[in-house]
Amino acid sequence: MRCMALAAFAALSIASYALAHPMAPASLRVDLEDARSGTAEFRVPSGAALEVRLPPGCAPEGPRDVDPAGALLRMRFSCERSFYEGPLVVTGLEEEDRVLVFVEREDGSVFRAVLDEENARVHLEEPKGAGAVALDYLLLGIEHLVTGWDHVLFVIGLAFLVGGTKALVFAVTAFTFGHSLTLAALALGLATVPEAPVEIGIALTLVYLAVELVAKERKARSTRSSVAMAFTFGLLHGLGFAGALAETGLPRTHLLLALLTFNVGIEVGQLGVLAVLGVLAWATSKIEPLARVLRAAVPYVVGALGAYAVVERVAGVL
């Protein structure tokens, strides 16, 4: 009798726990082949009375694939007019219901949203044209360079290491060529590299650069060796740029344009860093004691931050 009571209590506890926690969210995935056709997959938790309504003018095409429990619906659809002209709606949503919406447009760009009782519809925008794509990825490249402190530090350290306008032009060109190669290779799916080792390697380039900056005080580097180093490390930094680009993705219809303008954006950001550095160098050159302090401090700042990043990134994978 006591065992039965305990069993009943356990069953009631489980039931009350289940009632207190909402069901897993439903999901709706739409893959558009063009503005007037595509496929849809709608997953619904058991017991939820949810239905998806395609935009006006769009209707299922051919038989719909429904599992016996009614929890999964797959269908092809076609539209009399553009899919983007009307809202995508989910009906039957109650207070705790959520629907995760994932739409891949015909150009490869992705739209994500979460629908609930108060926001049960979503209106998609058409894919952007070539000009808008170019501007978006140009700005994305600039943003990634100037907000990536490790890349900025490397450019600054490289400028201090090579010295002289001609040598700096050669070194920066080599760095650009190196990161352009690996960025393109990964972005186009020609190779894959795990992110963690890349980030650790980028941090190590800062440590190496700091050591070279200190050694420079005793022995000057040749332009050729500086160019070779910049190209080699550019290959590594390009892998990091590719990781950032992968988070956004590339549109299928303007893939090469997006890749090119993202790379150009990185170069614009890089030149911006060098321009600011040049202005600061000119300003501090008027005060020689300050200029000496800054030149002496750069290797240690670059090295300390690089070493910290190495430790932090290694710890992150242990």
mmCIF file of C-alpha atoms in Angstrom:
data_model
loop_
_atom_site.group_PDB
_atom_site.id
_atom_site.type_symbol
_atom_site.label_atom_id
_atom_site.label_comp_id
_atom_site.label_asym_id
_atom_site.label_seq_id
_atom_site.Cartn_x
_atom_site.Cartn_y
_atom_site.Cartn_z
ATOM 1 C CA MET A 1 0.000 0.000 0.000
ATOM 2 C CA ARG A 2 2.827 2.313 0.933
ATOM 3 C CA CYS A 3 4.591 1.543 -2.372
ATOM 4 C CA MET A 4 1.410 2.339 -4.288
ATOM 5 C CA ALA A 5 1.116 5.665 -2.471
ATOM 6 C CA LEU A 6 4.722 6.529 -3.308
ATOM 7 C CA ALA A 7 4.165 5.570 -6.931
ATOM 8 C CA ALA A 8 1.047 7.723 -7.114
ATOM 9 C CA PHE A 9 2.905 10.640 -5.546
ATOM 10 C CA ALA A 10 5.751 10.257 -8.070
ATOM 11 C CA ALA A 11 3.311 10.148 -10.975
ATOM 12 C CA LEU A 12 1.546 13.271 -9.763
ATOM 13 C CA SER A 13 4.888 15.043 -9.327
ATOM 14 C CA ILE A 14 5.944 14.197 -12.871
ATOM 15 C CA ALA A 15 2.587 15.301 -14.238
ATOM 16 C CA SER A 16 2.683 18.611 -12.377
ATOM 17 C CA TYR A 17 6.270 19.200 -13.584
ATOM 18 C CA ALA A 18 5.213 18.589 -17.167
ATOM 19 C CA LEU A 19 2.255 20.943 -16.845
ATOM 20 C CA ALA A 20 4.446 23.627 -15.307
ATOM 21 C CA HIS A 21 6.898 23.562 -18.214
ATOM 22 C CA PRO A 22 5.848 24.526 -21.744
ATOM 23 C CA MET A 23 6.266 22.115 -24.618
ATOM 24 C CA ALA A 24 9.236 22.327 -26.927
ATOM 25 C CA PRO A 25 8.702 25.029 -29.561
ATOM 26 C CA ALA A 26 7.356 24.216 -32.997
ATOM 27 C CA SER A 27 9.556 24.954 -35.998
ATOM 28 C CA LEU A 28 8.840 26.132 -39.524
ATOM 29 C CA ARG A 29 11.497 25.916 -42.221
ATOM 30 C CA VAL A 30 10.924 27.389 -45.678
ATOM 31 C CA ASP A 31 13.386 26.961 -48.551
ATOM 32 C CA LEU A 32 12.630 29.265 -51.469
ATOM 33 C CA GLU A 33 13.772 28.186 -54.924
ATOM 34 C CA ASP A 34 12.660 31.541 -56.312
ATOM 35 C CA ALA A 35 10.120 34.212 -55.359
ATOM 36 C CA ARG A 36 7.202 31.983 -56.416
ATOM 37 C CA SER A 37 8.070 28.435 -55.354
ATOM 38 C CA GLY A 38 9.716 26.444 -52.625
ATOM 39 C CA THR A 39 9.295 23.823 -49.916
ATOM 40 C CA ALA A 40 8.070 24.049 -46.329
ATOM 41 C CA GLU A 41 8.556 21.789 -43.315
ATOM 42 C CA PHE A 42 6.415 22.366 -40.215
ATOM 43 C CA ARG A 43 7.180 20.469 -36.985
ATOM 44 C CA VAL A 44 4.580 20.661 -34.230
ATOM 45 C CA PRO A 45 4.804 19.246 -30.676
ATOM 46 C CA SER A 46 2.309 16.504 -29.944
ATOM 47 C CA GLY A 47 -1.021 17.947 -28.821
ATOM 48 C CA ALA A 48 -0.509 21.433 -30.286
ATOM 49 C CA ALA A 49 -3.244 22.583 -32.700
ATOM 50 C CA LEU A 50 -1.098 24.823 -34.890
ATOM 51 C CA GLU A 51 -1.459 25.514 -38.600
ATOM 52 C CA VAL A 52 0.707 27.423 -41.038
ATOM 53 C CA ARG A 53 -0.776 29.781 -43.614
ATOM 54 C CA LEU A 54 1.324 30.676 -46.616
ATOM 55 C CA PRO A 55 1.185 34.229 -48.032
ATOM 56 C CA PRO A 56 -1.912 35.016 -50.154
ATOM 57 C CA GLY A 57 -1.640 33.528 -53.624
ATOM 58 C CA CYS A 58 0.573 30.658 -52.435
ATOM 59 C CA ALA A 59 -0.799 27.110 -52.202
ATOM 60 C CA PRO A 60 0.471 23.541 -51.730
ATOM 61 C CA GLU A 61 1.493 21.811 -54.925
ATOM 62 C CA GLY A 62 0.965 18.054 -55.177
ATOM 63 C CA PRO A 63 0.557 15.676 -52.215
ATOM 64 C CA ARG A 64 1.553 16.796 -48.748
ATOM 65 C CA ASP A 65 3.740 14.527 -46.614
ATOM 66 C CA VAL A 66 2.169 14.193 -43.156
ATOM 67 C CA ASP A 67 3.395 11.725 -40.540
ATOM 68 C CA PRO A 68 0.774 9.506 -38.794
ATOM 69 C CA ALA A 69 0.885 11.528 -35.584
ATOM 70 C CA GLY A 70 0.404 14.790 -37.478
ATOM 71 C CA ALA A 71 3.540 16.258 -35.887
ATOM 72 C CA LEU A 72 5.406 16.845 -39.158
ATOM 73 C CA LEU A 73 4.175 18.364 -42.392
ATOM 74 C CA ARG A 74 6.254 18.643 -45.566
ATOM 75 C CA MET A 75 4.994 20.219 -48.763
ATOM 76 C CA ARG A 76 5.968 21.949 -51.963
ATOM 77 C CA PHE A 77 4.176 25.164 -52.819
ATOM 78 C CA SER A 78 3.870 27.629 -55.660
ATOM 79 C CA CYS A 79 2.622 31.214 -55.712
ATOM 80 C CA GLU A 80 0.613 33.194 -58.244
ATOM 81 C CA ARG A 81 2.544 36.283 -57.185
ATOM 82 C CA SER A 82 5.667 36.904 -55.126
ATOM 83 C CA PHE A 83 5.994 35.066 -51.809
ATOM 84 C CA TYR A 84 7.241 38.354 -50.352
ATOM 85 C CA GLU A 85 3.984 40.236 -50.994
ATOM 86 C CA GLY A 86 2.115 38.789 -48.015
ATOM 87 C CA PRO A 87 2.733 37.590 -44.467
ATOM 88 C CA LEU A 88 3.599 34.082 -43.327
ATOM 89 C CA VAL A 89 1.161 33.228 -40.506
ATOM 90 C CA VAL A 90 0.870 30.512 -37.853
ATOM 91 C CA THR A 91 -2.611 30.110 -36.336
ATOM 92 C CA GLY A 92 -3.670 28.455 -33.081
ATOM 93 C CA LEU A 93 -0.867 29.894 -30.960
ATOM 94 C CA GLU A 94 -1.585 30.087 -27.244
ATOM 95 C CA GLU A 95 0.179 31.950 -24.455
ATOM 96 C CA GLU A 96 3.173 29.633 -24.013
ATOM 97 C CA ASP A 97 3.491 28.475 -27.631
ATOM 98 C CA ARG A 98 6.544 29.423 -29.680
ATOM 99 C CA VAL A 99 7.380 28.761 -33.324
ATOM 100 C CA LEU A 100 10.967 29.038 -34.552
ATOM 101 C CA VAL A 101 10.908 30.279 -38.150
ATOM 102 C CA PHE A 102 13.829 29.705 -40.519
ATOM 103 C CA VAL A 103 13.574 30.899 -44.121
ATOM 104 C CA GLU A 104 16.364 30.473 -46.666
ATOM 105 C CA ARG A 105 15.807 32.828 -49.580
ATOM 106 C CA GLU A 106 16.707 31.964 -53.158
ATOM 107 C CA ASP A 107 19.959 33.941 -52.898
ATOM 108 C CA GLY A 108 21.121 31.902 -49.902
ATOM 109 C CA SER A 109 20.451 34.612 -47.319
ATOM 110 C CA VAL A 110 18.694 33.479 -44.163
ATOM 111 C CA PHE A 111 15.823 34.978 -42.173
ATOM 112 C CA ARG A 112 15.075 33.874 -38.597
ATOM 113 C CA ALA A 113 12.221 34.800 -36.275
ATOM 114 C CA VAL A 114 10.291 33.542 -33.257
ATOM 115 C CA LEU A 115 6.489 33.696 -33.415
ATOM 116 C CA ASP A 116 4.189 33.684 -30.399
ATOM 117 C CA GLU A 117 0.568 34.476 -29.540
ATOM 118 C CA GLU A 118 1.055 38.246 -29.876
ATOM 119 C CA ASN A 119 3.318 38.072 -32.937
ATOM 120 C CA ALA A 120 1.934 35.253 -35.045
ATOM 121 C CA ARG A 121 2.914 36.568 -38.471
ATOM 122 C CA VAL A 122 6.029 37.704 -40.241
ATOM 123 C CA HIS A 123 6.530 39.624 -43.490
ATOM 124 C CA LEU A 124 9.746 38.818 -45.336
ATOM 125 C CA GLU A 125 11.761 41.277 -47.375
ATOM 126 C CA GLU A 126 12.982 40.389 -50.848
ATOM 127 C CA PRO A 127 16.667 39.540 -51.334
ATOM 128 C CA LYS A 128 18.901 42.566 -51.752
ATOM 129 C CA GLY A 129 20.279 43.665 -55.103
ATOM 130 C CA ALA A 130 23.952 43.670 -56.051
ATOM 131 C CA GLY A 131 24.554 47.251 -54.871
ATOM 132 C CA ALA A 132 23.037 46.676 -51.438
ATOM 133 C CA VAL A 133 24.917 43.383 -51.036
ATOM 134 C CA ALA A 134 28.213 45.056 -51.965
ATOM 135 C CA LEU A 135 27.676 47.850 -49.439
ATOM 136 C CA ASP A 136 26.605 45.456 -46.668
ATOM 137 C CA TYR A 137 29.667 43.232 -47.052
ATOM 138 C CA LEU A 138 32.024 46.181 -47.476
ATOM 139 C CA LEU A 139 30.830 47.581 -44.139
ATOM 140 C CA LEU A 140 30.974 44.107 -42.586
ATOM 141 C CA GLY A 141 34.623 43.766 -43.607
ATOM 142 C CA ILE A 142 35.491 47.188 -42.174
ATOM 143 C CA GLU A 143 33.635 46.394 -38.963
ATOM 144 C CA HIS A 144 35.373 43.057 -38.489
ATOM 145 C CA LEU A 145 38.826 44.549 -38.943
ATOM 146 C CA VAL A 146 38.422 47.583 -36.699
ATOM 147 C CA THR A 147 36.592 45.672 -33.941
ATOM 148 C CA GLY A 148 39.006 42.727 -34.034
ATOM 149 C CA TRP A 149 41.610 43.966 -31.583
ATOM 150 C CA ASP A 150 44.026 41.142 -32.413
ATOM 151 C CA HIS A 151 44.013 42.060 -36.112
ATOM 152 C CA VAL A 152 44.419 45.763 -35.293
ATOM 153 C CA LEU A 153 47.366 45.019 -32.981
ATOM 154 C CA PHE A 154 49.019 42.928 -35.670
ATOM 155 C CA VAL A 155 48.755 45.743 -38.220
ATOM 156 C CA ILE A 156 50.165 48.234 -35.699
ATOM 157 C CA GLY A 157 52.998 45.896 -34.723
ATOM 158 C CA LEU A 158 53.803 45.211 -38.374
ATOM 159 C CA ALA A 159 54.024 48.949 -39.077
ATOM 160 C CA PHE A 160 56.472 49.438 -36.193
ATOM 161 C CA LEU A 161 58.499 46.392 -37.210
ATOM 162 C CA VAL A 162 59.153 47.148 -40.875
ATOM 163 C CA GLY A 163 59.412 50.949 -40.724
ATOM 164 C CA GLY A 164 59.726 53.055 -43.848
ATOM 165 C CA THR A 165 56.946 53.643 -46.348
ATOM 166 C CA LYS A 166 58.255 51.355 -49.110
ATOM 167 C CA ALA A 167 58.906 48.388 -46.810
ATOM 168 C CA LEU A 168 55.514 48.882 -45.151
ATOM 169 C CA VAL A 169 53.731 48.859 -48.528
ATOM 170 C CA PHE A 170 55.430 45.562 -49.434
ATOM 171 C CA ALA A 171 54.642 43.989 -46.060
ATOM 172 C CA VAL A 172 51.001 45.093 -45.999
ATOM 173 C CA THR A 173 50.535 43.898 -49.591
ATOM 174 C CA ALA A 174 51.953 40.493 -48.635
ATOM 175 C CA PHE A 175 49.687 40.310 -45.579
ATOM 176 C CA THR A 176 46.700 41.216 -47.759
ATOM 177 C CA PHE A 177 47.576 38.606 -50.377
ATOM 178 C CA GLY A 178 47.995 35.940 -47.702
ATOM 179 C CA HIS A 179 44.704 36.514 -45.917
ATOM 180 C CA SER A 180 42.844 36.896 -49.223
ATOM 181 C CA LEU A 181 43.907 33.378 -50.261
ATOM 182 C CA THR A 182 42.739 31.595 -47.119
ATOM 183 C CA LEU A 183 39.621 33.744 -46.779
ATOM 184 C CA ALA A 184 38.539 32.794 -50.300
ATOM 185 C CA ALA A 185 39.418 29.113 -49.838
ATOM 186 C CA LEU A 186 37.298 28.735 -46.710
ATOM 187 C CA ALA A 187 34.461 30.985 -47.848
ATOM 188 C CA LEU A 188 34.081 29.008 -51.088
ATOM 189 C CA GLY A 189 34.131 25.693 -49.238
ATOM 190 C CA LEU A 190 37.464 24.537 -50.682
ATOM 191 C CA ALA A 191 38.806 23.806 -47.195
ATOM 192 C CA THR A 192 37.663 23.640 -43.583
ATOM 193 C CA VAL A 193 39.672 24.456 -40.473
ATOM 194 C CA PRO A 194 38.578 24.260 -36.799
ATOM 195 C CA GLU A 195 38.093 27.692 -35.257
ATOM 196 C CA ALA A 196 39.878 27.205 -31.905
ATOM 197 C CA PRO A 197 43.384 26.425 -33.265
ATOM 198 C CA VAL A 198 43.081 29.355 -35.665
ATOM 199 C CA GLU A 199 42.267 31.821 -32.879
ATOM 200 C CA ILE A 200 45.149 30.491 -30.772
ATOM 201 C CA GLY A 201 47.478 30.792 -33.766
ATOM 202 C CA ILE A 202 46.431 34.403 -34.377
ATOM 203 C CA ALA A 203 47.236 35.240 -30.749
ATOM 204 C CA LEU A 204 50.642 33.565 -31.143
ATOM 205 C CA THR A 205 51.413 35.819 -34.121
ATOM 206 C CA LEU A 206 51.169 38.771 -31.740
ATOM 207 C CA VAL A 207 53.638 37.160 -29.324
ATOM 208 C CA TYR A 208 56.048 36.438 -32.180
ATOM 209 C CA LEU A 209 55.679 39.979 -33.486
ATOM 210 C CA ALA A 210 56.460 41.388 -30.031
ATOM 211 C CA VAL A 211 59.635 39.289 -29.816
ATOM 212 C CA GLU A 212 60.700 40.529 -33.248
ATOM 213 C CA LEU A 213 60.026 44.132 -32.231
ATOM 214 C CA VAL A 214 62.340 43.754 -29.225
ATOM 215 C CA ALA A 215 64.978 41.988 -31.345
ATOM 216 C CA LYS A 216 64.783 44.790 -33.920
ATOM 217 C CA GLU A 217 66.527 47.082 -31.449
ATOM 218 C CA ARG A 218 69.594 44.827 -31.745
ATOM 219 C CA LYS A 219 69.362 43.673 -35.365
ATOM 220 C CA ALA A 220 67.342 45.163 -38.212
ATOM 221 C CA ARG A 221 65.166 42.838 -40.330
ATOM 222 C CA SER A 222 65.467 42.742 -44.096
ATOM 223 C CA THR A 223 62.468 43.786 -46.171
ATOM 224 C CA ARG A 224 62.365 40.297 -47.720
ATOM 225 C CA SER A 225 62.078 38.531 -44.351
ATOM 226 C CA SER A 226 59.398 40.992 -43.203
ATOM 227 C CA VAL A 227 57.381 40.377 -46.370
ATOM 228 C CA ALA A 228 57.674 36.594 -45.953
ATOM 229 C CA MET A 229 56.522 36.825 -42.346
ATOM 230 C CA ALA A 230 53.610 39.116 -43.242
ATOM 231 C CA PHE A 231 52.458 36.737 -45.998
ATOM 232 C CA THR A 232 52.677 33.666 -43.742
ATOM 233 C CA PHE A 233 50.794 35.293 -40.903
ATOM 234 C CA GLY A 234 48.325 36.722 -43.407
ATOM 235 C CA LEU A 235 47.360 33.155 -44.308
ATOM 236 C CA LEU A 236 46.535 32.527 -40.656
ATOM 237 C CA HIS A 237 44.617 35.764 -40.126
ATOM 238 C CA GLY A 238 42.608 35.012 -43.277
ATOM 239 C CA LEU A 239 41.272 31.902 -41.550
ATOM 240 C CA GLY A 240 40.018 34.155 -38.761
ATOM 241 C CA PHE A 241 38.349 36.516 -41.232
ATOM 242 C CA ALA A 242 36.656 33.515 -42.854
ATOM 243 C CA GLY A 243 35.249 32.439 -39.486
ATOM 244 C CA ALA A 244 33.630 35.849 -39.044
ATOM 245 C CA LEU A 245 32.236 35.747 -42.572
ATOM 246 C CA ALA A 246 30.818 32.251 -41.979
ATOM 247 C CA GLU A 247 28.633 33.626 -39.168
ATOM 248 C CA THR A 248 26.885 35.885 -41.687
ATOM 249 C CA GLY A 249 27.100 33.619 -44.722
ATOM 250 C CA LEU A 250 27.376 34.497 -48.394
ATOM 251 C CA PRO A 251 24.401 35.041 -50.725
ATOM 252 C CA ARG A 252 24.285 32.478 -53.525
ATOM 253 C CA THR A 253 23.339 34.925 -56.264
ATOM 254 C CA HIS A 254 26.047 37.472 -55.383
ATOM 255 C CA LEU A 255 28.605 35.157 -53.791
ATOM 256 C CA LEU A 256 31.774 36.432 -55.467
ATOM 257 C CA LEU A 257 30.684 40.063 -55.152
ATOM 258 C CA ALA A 258 30.038 39.642 -51.427
ATOM 259 C CA LEU A 259 33.381 37.882 -50.920
ATOM 260 C CA LEU A 260 35.241 40.564 -52.873
ATOM 261 C CA THR A 261 33.631 43.510 -51.085
ATOM 262 C CA PHE A 262 34.118 41.874 -47.659
ATOM 263 C CA ASN A 263 37.812 41.556 -48.482
ATOM 264 C CA VAL A 264 37.924 45.149 -49.719
ATOM 265 C CA GLY A 265 36.263 46.203 -46.464
ATOM 266 C CA ILE A 266 39.051 44.510 -44.521
ATOM 267 C CA GLU A 267 41.612 46.447 -46.567
ATOM 268 C CA VAL A 268 39.767 49.729 -45.997
ATOM 269 C CA GLY A 269 39.740 49.041 -42.260
ATOM 270 C CA GLN A 270 43.418 48.142 -42.381
ATOM 271 C CA LEU A 271 44.298 51.350 -44.219
ATOM 272 C CA GLY A 272 42.198 53.287 -41.710
ATOM 273 C CA VAL A 273 44.239 51.843 -38.839
ATOM 274 C CA LEU A 274 47.478 52.751 -40.616
ATOM 275 C CA ALA A 275 46.194 56.268 -41.341
ATOM 276 C CA VAL A 276 45.347 56.862 -37.679
ATOM 277 C CA LEU A 277 48.727 55.426 -36.706
ATOM 278 C CA GLY A 278 50.443 57.765 -39.162
ATOM 279 C CA VAL A 279 48.686 60.812 -37.716
ATOM 280 C CA LEU A 280 49.634 59.776 -34.174
ATOM 281 C CA ALA A 281 53.238 59.165 -35.234
ATOM 282 C CA TRP A 282 53.402 62.615 -36.820
ATOM 283 C CA ALA A 283 51.887 64.252 -33.742
ATOM 284 C CA THR A 284 54.173 62.503 -31.259
ATOM 285 C CA SER A 285 57.266 63.125 -33.396
ATOM 286 C CA LYS A 286 57.055 66.752 -32.273
ATOM 287 C CA ILE A 287 57.638 65.563 -28.707
ATOM 288 C CA GLU A 288 60.681 63.280 -28.876
ATOM 289 C CA PRO A 289 60.535 61.955 -25.274
ATOM 290 C CA LEU A 290 56.922 60.870 -25.800
ATOM 291 C CA ALA A 291 57.780 59.262 -29.145
ATOM 292 C CA ARG A 292 60.579 57.224 -27.497
ATOM 293 C CA VAL A 293 58.241 56.027 -24.755
ATOM 294 C CA LEU A 294 55.598 54.931 -27.272
ATOM 295 C CA ARG A 295 58.142 53.100 -29.444
ATOM 296 C CA ALA A 296 59.459 51.299 -26.389
ATOM 297 C CA ALA A 297 55.982 50.425 -25.099
ATOM 298 C CA VAL A 298 54.509 48.955 -28.299
ATOM 299 C CA PRO A 299 56.373 45.590 -28.192
ATOM 300 C CA TYR A 300 55.361 44.974 -24.580
ATOM 301 C CA VAL A 301 51.723 45.951 -25.093
ATOM 302 C CA VAL A 302 51.462 43.723 -28.176
ATOM 303 C CA GLY A 303 53.269 40.858 -26.434
ATOM 304 C CA ALA A 304 51.297 41.080 -23.194
ATOM 305 C CA LEU A 305 47.921 41.167 -24.914
ATOM 306 C CA GLY A 306 48.978 38.394 -27.285
ATOM 307 C CA ALA A 307 50.142 36.177 -24.409
ATOM 308 C CA TYR A 308 46.908 36.832 -22.514
ATOM 309 C CA ALA A 309 44.889 35.873 -25.594
ATOM 310 C CA VAL A 310 46.895 32.651 -26.010
ATOM 311 C CA VAL A 311 46.231 31.601 -22.411
ATOM 312 C CA GLU A 312 42.556 32.548 -22.593
ATOM 313 C CA ARG A 313 41.961 30.748 -25.898
ATOM 314 C CA VAL A 314 43.860 27.620 -24.867
ATOM 315 C CA ALA A 315 41.883 27.525 -21.610
ATOM 316 C CA GLY A 316 38.691 27.788 -23.637
ATOM 317 C CA VAL A 317 39.345 24.461 -25.380
ATOM 318 C CA LEU A 318 40.596 22.512 -22.353
#
